[in-house]
PDB file of C-alpha atoms in Angstrom:
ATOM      1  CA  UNK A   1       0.000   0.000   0.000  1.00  0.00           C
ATOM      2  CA  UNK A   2       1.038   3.164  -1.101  1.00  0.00           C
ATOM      3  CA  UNK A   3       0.236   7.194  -0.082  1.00  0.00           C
ATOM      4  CA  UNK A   4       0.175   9.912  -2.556  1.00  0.00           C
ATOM      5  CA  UNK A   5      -0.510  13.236  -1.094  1.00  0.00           C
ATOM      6  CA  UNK A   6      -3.171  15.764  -3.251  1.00  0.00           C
ATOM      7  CA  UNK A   7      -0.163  17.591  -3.757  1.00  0.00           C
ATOM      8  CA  UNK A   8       1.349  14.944  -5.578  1.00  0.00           C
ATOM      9  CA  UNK A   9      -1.488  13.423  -7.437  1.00  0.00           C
ATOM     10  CA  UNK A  10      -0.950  14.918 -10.838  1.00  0.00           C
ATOM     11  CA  UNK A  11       2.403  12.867 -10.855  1.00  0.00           C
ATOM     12  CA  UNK A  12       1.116   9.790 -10.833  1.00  0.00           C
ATOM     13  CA  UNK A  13      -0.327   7.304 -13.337  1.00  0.00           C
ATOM     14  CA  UNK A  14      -3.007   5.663 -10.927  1.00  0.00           C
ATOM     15  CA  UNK A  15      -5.569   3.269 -12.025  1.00  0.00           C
ATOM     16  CA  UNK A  16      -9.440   2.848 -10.832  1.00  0.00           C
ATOM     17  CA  UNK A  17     -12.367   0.810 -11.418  1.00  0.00           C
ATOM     18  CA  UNK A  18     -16.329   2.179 -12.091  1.00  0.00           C
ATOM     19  CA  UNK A  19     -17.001   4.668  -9.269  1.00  0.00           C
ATOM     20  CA  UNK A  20     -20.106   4.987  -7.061  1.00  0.00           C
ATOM     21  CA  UNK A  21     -21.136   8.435  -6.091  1.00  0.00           C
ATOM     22  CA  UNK A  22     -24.184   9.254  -3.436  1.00  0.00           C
ATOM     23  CA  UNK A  23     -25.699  12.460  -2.820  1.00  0.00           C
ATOM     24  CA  UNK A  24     -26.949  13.297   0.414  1.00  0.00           C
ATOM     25  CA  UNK A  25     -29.413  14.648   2.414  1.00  0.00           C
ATOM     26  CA  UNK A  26     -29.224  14.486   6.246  1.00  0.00           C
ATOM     27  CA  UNK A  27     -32.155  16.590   7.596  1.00  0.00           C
ATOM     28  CA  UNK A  28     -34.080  13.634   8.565  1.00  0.00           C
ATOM     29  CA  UNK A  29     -30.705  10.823   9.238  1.00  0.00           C
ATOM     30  CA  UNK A  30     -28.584  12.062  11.826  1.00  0.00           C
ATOM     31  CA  UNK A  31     -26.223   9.205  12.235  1.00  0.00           C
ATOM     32  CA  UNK A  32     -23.953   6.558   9.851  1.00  0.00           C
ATOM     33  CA  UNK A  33     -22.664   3.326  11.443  1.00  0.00           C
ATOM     34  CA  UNK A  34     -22.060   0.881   8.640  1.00  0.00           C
ATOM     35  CA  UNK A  35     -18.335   0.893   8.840  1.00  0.00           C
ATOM     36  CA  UNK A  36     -18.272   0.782  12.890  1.00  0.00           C
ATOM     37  CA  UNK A  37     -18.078  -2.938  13.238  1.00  0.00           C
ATOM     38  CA  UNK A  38     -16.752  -3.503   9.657  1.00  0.00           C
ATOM     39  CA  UNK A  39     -14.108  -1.774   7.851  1.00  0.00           C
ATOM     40  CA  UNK A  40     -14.616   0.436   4.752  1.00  0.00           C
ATOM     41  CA  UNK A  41     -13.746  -1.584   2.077  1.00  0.00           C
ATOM     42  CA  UNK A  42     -12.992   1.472  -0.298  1.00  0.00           C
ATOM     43  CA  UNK A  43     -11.649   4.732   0.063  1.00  0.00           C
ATOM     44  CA  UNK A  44     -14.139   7.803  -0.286  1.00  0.00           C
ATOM     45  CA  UNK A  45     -13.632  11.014  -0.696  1.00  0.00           C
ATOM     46  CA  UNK A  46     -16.202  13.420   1.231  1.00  0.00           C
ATOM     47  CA  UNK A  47     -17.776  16.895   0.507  1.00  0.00           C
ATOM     48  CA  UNK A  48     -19.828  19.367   2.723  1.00  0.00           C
ATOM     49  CA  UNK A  49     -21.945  21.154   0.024  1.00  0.00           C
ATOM     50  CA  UNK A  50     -24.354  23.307   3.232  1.00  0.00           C
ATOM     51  CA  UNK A  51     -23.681  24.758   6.371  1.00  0.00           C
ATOM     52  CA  UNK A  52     -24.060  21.313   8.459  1.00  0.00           C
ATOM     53  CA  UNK A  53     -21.529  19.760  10.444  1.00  0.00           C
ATOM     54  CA  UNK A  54     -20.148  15.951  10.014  1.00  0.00           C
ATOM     55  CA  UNK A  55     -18.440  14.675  12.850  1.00  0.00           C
ATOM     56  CA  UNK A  56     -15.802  11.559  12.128  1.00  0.00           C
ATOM     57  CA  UNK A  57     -15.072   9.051  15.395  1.00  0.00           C
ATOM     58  CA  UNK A  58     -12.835   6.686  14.573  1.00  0.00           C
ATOM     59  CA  UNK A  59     -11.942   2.973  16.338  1.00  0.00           C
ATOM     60  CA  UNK A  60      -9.110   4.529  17.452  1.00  0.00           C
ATOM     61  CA  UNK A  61     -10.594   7.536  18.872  1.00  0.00           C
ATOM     62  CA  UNK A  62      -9.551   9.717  16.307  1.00  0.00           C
ATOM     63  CA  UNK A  63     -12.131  12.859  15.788  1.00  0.00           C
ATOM     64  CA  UNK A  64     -12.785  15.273  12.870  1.00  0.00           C
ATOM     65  CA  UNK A  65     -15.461  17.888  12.115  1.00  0.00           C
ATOM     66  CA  UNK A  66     -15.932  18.613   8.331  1.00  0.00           C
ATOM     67  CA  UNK A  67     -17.932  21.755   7.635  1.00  0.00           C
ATOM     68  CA  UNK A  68     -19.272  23.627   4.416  1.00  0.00           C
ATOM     69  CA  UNK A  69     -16.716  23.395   1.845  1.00  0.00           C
ATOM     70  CA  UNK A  70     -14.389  20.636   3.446  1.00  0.00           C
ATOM     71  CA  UNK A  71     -13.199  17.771   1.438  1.00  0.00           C
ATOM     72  CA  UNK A  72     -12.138  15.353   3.735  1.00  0.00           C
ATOM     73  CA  UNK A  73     -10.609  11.638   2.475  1.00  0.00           C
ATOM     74  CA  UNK A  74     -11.534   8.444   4.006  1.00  0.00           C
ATOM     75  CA  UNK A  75      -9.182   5.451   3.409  1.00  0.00           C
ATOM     76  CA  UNK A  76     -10.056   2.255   2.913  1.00  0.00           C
ATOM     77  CA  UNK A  77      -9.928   0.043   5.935  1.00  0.00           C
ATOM     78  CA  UNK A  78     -11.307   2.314   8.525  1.00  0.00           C
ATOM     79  CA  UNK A  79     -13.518   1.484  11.199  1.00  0.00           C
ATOM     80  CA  UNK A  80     -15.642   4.814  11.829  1.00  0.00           C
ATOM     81  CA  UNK A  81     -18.786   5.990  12.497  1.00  0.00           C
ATOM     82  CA  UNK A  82     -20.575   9.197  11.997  1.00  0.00           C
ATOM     83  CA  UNK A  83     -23.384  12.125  13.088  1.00  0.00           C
ATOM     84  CA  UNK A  84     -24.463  15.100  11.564  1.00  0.00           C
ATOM     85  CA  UNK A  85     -25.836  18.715  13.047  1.00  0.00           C
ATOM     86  CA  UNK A  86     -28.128  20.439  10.650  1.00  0.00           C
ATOM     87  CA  UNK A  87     -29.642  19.137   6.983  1.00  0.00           C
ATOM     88  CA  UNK A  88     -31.388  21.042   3.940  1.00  0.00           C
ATOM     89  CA  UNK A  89     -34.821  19.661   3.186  1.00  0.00           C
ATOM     90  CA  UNK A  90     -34.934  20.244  -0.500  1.00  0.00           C
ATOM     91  CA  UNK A  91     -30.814  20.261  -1.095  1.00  0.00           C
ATOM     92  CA  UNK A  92     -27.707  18.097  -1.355  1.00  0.00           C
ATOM     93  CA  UNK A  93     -26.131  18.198   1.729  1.00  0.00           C
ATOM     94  CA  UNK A  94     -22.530  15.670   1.355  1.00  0.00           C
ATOM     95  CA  UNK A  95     -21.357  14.178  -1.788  1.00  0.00           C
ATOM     96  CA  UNK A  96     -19.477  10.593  -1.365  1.00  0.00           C
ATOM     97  CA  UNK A  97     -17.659   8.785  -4.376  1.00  0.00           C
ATOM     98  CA  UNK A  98     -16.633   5.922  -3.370  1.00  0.00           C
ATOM     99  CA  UNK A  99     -13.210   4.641  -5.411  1.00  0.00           C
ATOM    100  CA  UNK A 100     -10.547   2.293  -5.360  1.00  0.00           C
ATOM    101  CA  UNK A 101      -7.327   3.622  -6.656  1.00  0.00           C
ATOM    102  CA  UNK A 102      -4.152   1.337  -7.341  1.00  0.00           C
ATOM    103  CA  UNK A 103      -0.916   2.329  -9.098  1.00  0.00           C
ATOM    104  CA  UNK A 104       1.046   0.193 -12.377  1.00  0.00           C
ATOM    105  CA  UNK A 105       2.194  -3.031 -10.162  1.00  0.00           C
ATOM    106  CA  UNK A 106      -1.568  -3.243  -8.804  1.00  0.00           C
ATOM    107  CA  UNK A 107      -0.413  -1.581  -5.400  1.00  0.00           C
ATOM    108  CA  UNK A 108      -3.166   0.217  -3.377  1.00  0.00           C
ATOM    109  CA  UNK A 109      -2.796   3.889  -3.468  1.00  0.00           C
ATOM    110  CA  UNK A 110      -4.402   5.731  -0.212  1.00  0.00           C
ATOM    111  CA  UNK A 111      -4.093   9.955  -0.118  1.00  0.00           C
ATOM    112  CA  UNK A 112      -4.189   9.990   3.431  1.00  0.00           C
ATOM    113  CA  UNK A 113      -3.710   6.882   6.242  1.00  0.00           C
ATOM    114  CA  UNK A 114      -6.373   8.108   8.490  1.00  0.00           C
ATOM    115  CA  UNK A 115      -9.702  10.162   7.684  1.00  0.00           C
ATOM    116  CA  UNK A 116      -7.725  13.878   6.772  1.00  0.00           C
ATOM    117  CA  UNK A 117      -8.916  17.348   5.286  1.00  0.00           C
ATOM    118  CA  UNK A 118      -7.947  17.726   2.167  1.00  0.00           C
ATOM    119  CA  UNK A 119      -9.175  20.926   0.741  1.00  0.00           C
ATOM    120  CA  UNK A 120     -11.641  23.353   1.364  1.00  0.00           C
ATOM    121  CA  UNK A 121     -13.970  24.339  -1.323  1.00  0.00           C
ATOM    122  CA  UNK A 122     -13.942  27.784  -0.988  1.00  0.00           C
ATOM    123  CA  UNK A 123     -14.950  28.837  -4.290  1.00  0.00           C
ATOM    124  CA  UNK A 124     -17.390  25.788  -4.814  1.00  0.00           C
ATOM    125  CA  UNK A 125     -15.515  24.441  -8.304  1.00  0.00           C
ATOM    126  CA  UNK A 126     -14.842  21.352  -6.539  1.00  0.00           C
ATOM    127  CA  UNK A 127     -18.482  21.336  -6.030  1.00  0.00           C
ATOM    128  CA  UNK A 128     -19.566  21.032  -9.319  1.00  0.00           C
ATOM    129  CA  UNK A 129     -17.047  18.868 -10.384  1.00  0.00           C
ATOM    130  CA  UNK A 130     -18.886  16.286  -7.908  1.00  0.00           C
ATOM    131  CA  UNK A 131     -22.367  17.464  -9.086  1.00  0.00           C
ATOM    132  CA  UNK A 132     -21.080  16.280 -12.670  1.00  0.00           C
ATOM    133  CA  UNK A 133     -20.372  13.137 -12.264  1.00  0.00           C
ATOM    134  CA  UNK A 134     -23.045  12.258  -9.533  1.00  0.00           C
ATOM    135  CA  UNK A 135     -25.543  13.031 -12.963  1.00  0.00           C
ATOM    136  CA  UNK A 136     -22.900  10.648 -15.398  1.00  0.00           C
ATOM    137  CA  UNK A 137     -23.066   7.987 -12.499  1.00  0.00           C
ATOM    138  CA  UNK A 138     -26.803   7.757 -12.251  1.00  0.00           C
ATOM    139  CA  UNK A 139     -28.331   9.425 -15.421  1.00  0.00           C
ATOM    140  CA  UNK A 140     -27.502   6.078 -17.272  1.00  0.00           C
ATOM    141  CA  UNK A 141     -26.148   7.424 -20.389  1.00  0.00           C
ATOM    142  CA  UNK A 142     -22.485   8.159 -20.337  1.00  0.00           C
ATOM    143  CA  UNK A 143     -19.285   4.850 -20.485  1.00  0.00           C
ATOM    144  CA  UNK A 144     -17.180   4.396 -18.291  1.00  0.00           C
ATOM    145  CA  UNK A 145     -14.540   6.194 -19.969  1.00  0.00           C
ATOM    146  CA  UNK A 146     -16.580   9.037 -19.787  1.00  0.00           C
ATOM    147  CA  UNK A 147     -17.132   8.446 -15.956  1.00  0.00           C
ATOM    148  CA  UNK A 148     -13.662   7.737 -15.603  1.00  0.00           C
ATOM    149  CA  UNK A 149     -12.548  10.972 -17.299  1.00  0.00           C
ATOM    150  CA  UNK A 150     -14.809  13.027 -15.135  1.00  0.00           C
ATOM    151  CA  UNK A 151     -13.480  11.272 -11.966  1.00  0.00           C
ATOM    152  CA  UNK A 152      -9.864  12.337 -13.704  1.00  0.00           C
ATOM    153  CA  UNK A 153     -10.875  16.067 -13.718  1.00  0.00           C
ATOM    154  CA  UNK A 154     -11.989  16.117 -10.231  1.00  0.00           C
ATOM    155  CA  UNK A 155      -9.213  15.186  -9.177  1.00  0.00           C
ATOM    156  CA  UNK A 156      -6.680  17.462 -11.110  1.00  0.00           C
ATOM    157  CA  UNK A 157      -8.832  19.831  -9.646  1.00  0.00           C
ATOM    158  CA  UNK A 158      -8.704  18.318  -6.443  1.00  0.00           C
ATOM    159  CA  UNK A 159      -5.092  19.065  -7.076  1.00  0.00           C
ATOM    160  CA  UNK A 160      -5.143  22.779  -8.187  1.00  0.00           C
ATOM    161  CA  UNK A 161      -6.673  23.485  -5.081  1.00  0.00           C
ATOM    162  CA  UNK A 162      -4.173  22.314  -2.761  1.00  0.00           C
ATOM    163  CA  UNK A 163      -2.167  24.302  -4.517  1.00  0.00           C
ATOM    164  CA  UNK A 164      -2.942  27.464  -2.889  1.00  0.00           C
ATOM    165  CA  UNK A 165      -1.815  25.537   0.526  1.00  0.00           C
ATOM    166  CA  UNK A 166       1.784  27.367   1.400  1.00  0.00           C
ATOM    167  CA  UNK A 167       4.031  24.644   0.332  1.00  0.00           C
ATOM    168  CA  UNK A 168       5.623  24.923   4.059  1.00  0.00           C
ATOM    169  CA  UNK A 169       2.228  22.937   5.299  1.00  0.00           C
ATOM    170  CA  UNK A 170       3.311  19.656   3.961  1.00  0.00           C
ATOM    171  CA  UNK A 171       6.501  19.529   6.292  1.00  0.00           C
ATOM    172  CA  UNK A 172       4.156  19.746   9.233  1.00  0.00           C
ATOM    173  CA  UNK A 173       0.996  17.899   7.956  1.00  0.00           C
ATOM    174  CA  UNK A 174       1.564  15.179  10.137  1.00  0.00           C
ATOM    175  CA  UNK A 175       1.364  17.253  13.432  1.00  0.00           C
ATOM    176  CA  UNK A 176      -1.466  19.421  11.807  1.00  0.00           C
ATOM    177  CA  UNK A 177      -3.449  15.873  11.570  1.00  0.00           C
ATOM    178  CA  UNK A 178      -2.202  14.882  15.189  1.00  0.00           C
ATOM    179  CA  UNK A 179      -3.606  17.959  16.727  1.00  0.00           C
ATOM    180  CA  UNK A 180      -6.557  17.807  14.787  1.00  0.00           C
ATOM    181  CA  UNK A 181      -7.096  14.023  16.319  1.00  0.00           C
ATOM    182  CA  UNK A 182      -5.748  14.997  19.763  1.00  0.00           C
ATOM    183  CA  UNK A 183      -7.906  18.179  19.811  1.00  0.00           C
ATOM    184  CA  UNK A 184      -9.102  17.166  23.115  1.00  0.00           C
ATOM    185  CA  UNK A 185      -5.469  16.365  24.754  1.00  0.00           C
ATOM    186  CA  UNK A 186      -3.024  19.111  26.368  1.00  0.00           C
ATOM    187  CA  UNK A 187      -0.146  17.845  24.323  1.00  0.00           C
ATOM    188  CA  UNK A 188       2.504  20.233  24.502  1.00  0.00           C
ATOM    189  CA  UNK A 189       3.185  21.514  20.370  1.00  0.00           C
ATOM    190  CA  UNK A 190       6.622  20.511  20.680  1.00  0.00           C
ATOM    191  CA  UNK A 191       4.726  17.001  20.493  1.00  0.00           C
ATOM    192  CA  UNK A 192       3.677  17.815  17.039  1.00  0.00           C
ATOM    193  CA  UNK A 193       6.891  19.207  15.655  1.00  0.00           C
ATOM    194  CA  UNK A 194       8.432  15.921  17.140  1.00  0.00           C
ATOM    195  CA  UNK A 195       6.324  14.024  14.882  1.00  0.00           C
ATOM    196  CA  UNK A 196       7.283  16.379  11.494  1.00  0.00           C
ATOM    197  CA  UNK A 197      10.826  16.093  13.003  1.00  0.00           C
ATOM    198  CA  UNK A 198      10.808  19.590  12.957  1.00  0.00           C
ATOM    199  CA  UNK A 199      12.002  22.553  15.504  1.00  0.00           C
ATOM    200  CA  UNK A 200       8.906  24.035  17.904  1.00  0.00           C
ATOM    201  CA  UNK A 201       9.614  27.381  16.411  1.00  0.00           C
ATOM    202  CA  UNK A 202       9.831  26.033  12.527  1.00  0.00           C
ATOM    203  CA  UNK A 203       6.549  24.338  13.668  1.00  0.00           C
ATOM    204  CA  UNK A 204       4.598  27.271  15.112  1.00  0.00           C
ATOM    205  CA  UNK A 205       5.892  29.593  12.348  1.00  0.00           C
ATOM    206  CA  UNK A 206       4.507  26.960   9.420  1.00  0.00           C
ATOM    207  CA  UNK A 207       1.088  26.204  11.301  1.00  0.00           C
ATOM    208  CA  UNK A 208       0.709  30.096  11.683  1.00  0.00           C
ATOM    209  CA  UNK A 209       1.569  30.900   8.057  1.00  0.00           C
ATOM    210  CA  UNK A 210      -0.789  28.408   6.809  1.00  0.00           C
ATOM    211  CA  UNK A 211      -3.676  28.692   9.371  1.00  0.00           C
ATOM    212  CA  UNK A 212      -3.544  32.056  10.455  1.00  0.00           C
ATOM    213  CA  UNK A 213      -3.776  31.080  13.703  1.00  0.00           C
ATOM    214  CA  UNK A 214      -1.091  29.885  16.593  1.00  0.00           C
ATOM    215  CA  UNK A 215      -1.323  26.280  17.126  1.00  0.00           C
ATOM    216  CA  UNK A 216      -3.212  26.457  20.483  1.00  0.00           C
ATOM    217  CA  UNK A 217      -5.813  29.427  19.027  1.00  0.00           C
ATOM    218  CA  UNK A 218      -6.171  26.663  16.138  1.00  0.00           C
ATOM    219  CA  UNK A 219      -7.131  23.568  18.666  1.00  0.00           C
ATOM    220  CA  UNK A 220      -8.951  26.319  21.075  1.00  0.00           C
ATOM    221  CA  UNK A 221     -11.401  26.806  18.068  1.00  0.00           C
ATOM    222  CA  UNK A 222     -12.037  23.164  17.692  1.00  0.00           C
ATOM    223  CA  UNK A 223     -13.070  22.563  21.309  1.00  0.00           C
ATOM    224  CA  UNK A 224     -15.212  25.685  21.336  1.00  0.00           C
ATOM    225  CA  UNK A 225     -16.965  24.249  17.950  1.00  0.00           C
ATOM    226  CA  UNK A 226     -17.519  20.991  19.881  1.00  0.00           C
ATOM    227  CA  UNK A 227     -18.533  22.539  23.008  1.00  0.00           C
ATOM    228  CA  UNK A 228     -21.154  23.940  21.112  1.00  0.00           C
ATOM    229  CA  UNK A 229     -22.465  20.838  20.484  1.00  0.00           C
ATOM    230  CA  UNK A 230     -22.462  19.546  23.410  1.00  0.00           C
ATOM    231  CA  UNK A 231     -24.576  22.448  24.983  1.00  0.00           C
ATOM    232  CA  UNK A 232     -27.131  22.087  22.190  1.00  0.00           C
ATOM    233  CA  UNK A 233     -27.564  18.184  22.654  1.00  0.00           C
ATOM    234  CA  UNK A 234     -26.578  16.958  26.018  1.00  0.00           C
ATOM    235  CA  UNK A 235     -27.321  17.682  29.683  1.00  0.00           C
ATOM    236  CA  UNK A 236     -23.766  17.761  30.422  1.00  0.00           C
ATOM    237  CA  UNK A 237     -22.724  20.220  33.108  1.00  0.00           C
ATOM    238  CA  UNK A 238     -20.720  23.256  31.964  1.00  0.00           C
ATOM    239  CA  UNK A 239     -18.088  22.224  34.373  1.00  0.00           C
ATOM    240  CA  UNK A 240     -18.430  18.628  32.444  1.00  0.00           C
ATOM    241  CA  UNK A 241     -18.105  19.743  28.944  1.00  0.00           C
ATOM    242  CA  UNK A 242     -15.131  21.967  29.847  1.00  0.00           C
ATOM    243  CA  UNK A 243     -13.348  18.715  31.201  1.00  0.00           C
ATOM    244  CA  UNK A 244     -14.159  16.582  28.104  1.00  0.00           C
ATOM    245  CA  UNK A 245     -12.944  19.237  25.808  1.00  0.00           C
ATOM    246  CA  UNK A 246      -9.398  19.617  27.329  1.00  0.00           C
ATOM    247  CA  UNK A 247      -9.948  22.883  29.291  1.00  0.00           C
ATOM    248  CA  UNK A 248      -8.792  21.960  33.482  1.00  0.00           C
ATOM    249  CA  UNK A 249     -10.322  25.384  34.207  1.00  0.00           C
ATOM    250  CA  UNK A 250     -13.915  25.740  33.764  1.00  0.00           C
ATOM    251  CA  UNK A 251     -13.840  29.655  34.257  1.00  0.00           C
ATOM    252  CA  UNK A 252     -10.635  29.744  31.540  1.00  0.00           C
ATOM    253  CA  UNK A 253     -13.734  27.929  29.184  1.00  0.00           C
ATOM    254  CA  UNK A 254     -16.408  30.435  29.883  1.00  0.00           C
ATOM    255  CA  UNK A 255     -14.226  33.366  28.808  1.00  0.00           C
ATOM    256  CA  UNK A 256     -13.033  31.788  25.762  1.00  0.00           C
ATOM    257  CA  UNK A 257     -16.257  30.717  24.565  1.00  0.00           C
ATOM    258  CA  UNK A 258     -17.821  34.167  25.601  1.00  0.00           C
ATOM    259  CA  UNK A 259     -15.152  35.980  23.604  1.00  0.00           C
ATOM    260  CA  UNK A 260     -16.078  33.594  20.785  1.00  0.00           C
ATOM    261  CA  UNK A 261     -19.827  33.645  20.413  1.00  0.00           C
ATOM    262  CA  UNK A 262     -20.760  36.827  22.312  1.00  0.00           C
ATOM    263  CA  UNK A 263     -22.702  35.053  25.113  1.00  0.00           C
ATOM    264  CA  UNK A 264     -21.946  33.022  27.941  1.00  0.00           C
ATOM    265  CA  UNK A 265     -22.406  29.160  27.463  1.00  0.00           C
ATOM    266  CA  UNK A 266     -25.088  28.820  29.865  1.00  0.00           C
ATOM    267  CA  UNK A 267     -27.167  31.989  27.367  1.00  0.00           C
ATOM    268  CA  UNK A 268     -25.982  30.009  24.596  1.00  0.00           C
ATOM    269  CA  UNK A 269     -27.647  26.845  26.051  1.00  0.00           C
ATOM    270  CA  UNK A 270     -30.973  28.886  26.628  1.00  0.00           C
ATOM    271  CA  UNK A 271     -31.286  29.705  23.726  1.00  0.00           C
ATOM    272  CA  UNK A 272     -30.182  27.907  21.120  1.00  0.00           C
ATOM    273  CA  UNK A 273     -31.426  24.221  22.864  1.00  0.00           C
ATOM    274  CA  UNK A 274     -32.892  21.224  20.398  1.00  0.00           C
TER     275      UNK A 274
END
């Protein structure tokens, strides 16, 4: 097995069979389980078309939010499950192709070894390049080379976009992933330069330049987006939620989550309960 990054995708010659493509709508299915108990047996790759969030829990305890835009890759072999906040009645919420990709010698070629962002669909020309060949997959009247060449386009495209990612990002990807995984952890970030084999201060500089934010700001933001969550769906204690999202201080929580949204977390509870 074998992992090309997007970055390097337009290098090689890889190989795949007929795809399957589903569009989504998850206003009335909150949940997906069939991989839990049994591996994926292909690789996917995922897109957020609406402003709903898709939360990935691995086996391993591995965790990833994908949000409106996000293309996130799912490689074959994973035990996962997932739920979903939010759903359009009358719209396409996710688009999943499902495809196998192998290189020459008939090795299997992954993008990613664990469930990863890829991109982020800012300007929604990913989009469409999904939307096309969901209609050549199930309108019934374009070959398989046809398919197949649309499935080539998206992902040249696929790789355009990660072009705009500073090219500094891929020395530290692995960390980024880490701390995206670990989000609820107070791993120190020379942790995650360790596992780039990079300096702290190359580290921090890289994450910065490409996320705009300091490593700890970044994982901050994901435990205040997941704290949101949890005060919209569970009876959990404030006290409770700040412990499960990393934060030992419960008042530290409140001030960061009031800076973020405007309102306390107990206001935000009042009001914005399902």
């Amino acid at each position: 097995m074998m992992i090309v990054p997007p970055e390097r995708l337009g290098e090689s010659d890889l190989l795949f069979g007929r795809p399957e493509v589903f569009a989504e709508t998850w206003v009335s299915r909150k949940a997906f389980s069939l991989y839990e108990e049994t591996p994926r047996p292909v690789s996917a790759l995922f897109l957020v078309c609406t402003d709903i969030k898709v939360h990935f829990l691995t086996h391993g305890g591995g965790f990833l939010t994908a949000k409106h835009g996000d293309v996130i890759f799912i490689p074959k072999g994973t035990r996962y499950r997932v739920s979903v906040e939010g759903g359009t009645p009358n719209g396409i919420d996710t688009y999943t192709v499902n495809l196998d990709l192998w290189d020459r010698t008939g090795s299997s070629v992954l993008l990613c070894d664990r469930i990863a962002l890829l991109s982020n669909d800012r300007e929604g020309l990913l989009r469409l390049h999904f939307q096309k060949l969901n209609e050549a997959v199930h309108g019934g009247y374009e070959s398989l080379m046809a398919i197949k060449a649309l499935l080539y386009r998206l992902l040249d495209a696929l790789v355009s976009a990660n072009r705009s990612i500073p090219a500094t990002y891929y020395s530290i990807r692995a960390g980024v992933e880490a701390l995206r995984a670990d989000w609820s952890k107070n791993e120190r970030i020379e942790h995650y330069a360790a596992l780039c084999g990079v300096s702290s201060t190359y580290f921090y500089r890289c994450f910065r330049e490409w996320s705009g934010k300091s490593p700890v700001e970044y994982r901050n933001g994901l435990r205040l987006s997941n704290a949101e969550s949890m005060l919209r769906h569970t009876d959990m204690r404030i006290g409770e939620i700040a412990e499960v999202i990393g934060f030992e201080d419960p008042f530290y929580f409140c001030r960061l989550f009031t800076a973020r949204y405007g309102i306390s977390p107990t206001v935000y509870r009042r009001q914005n309960r399902h």
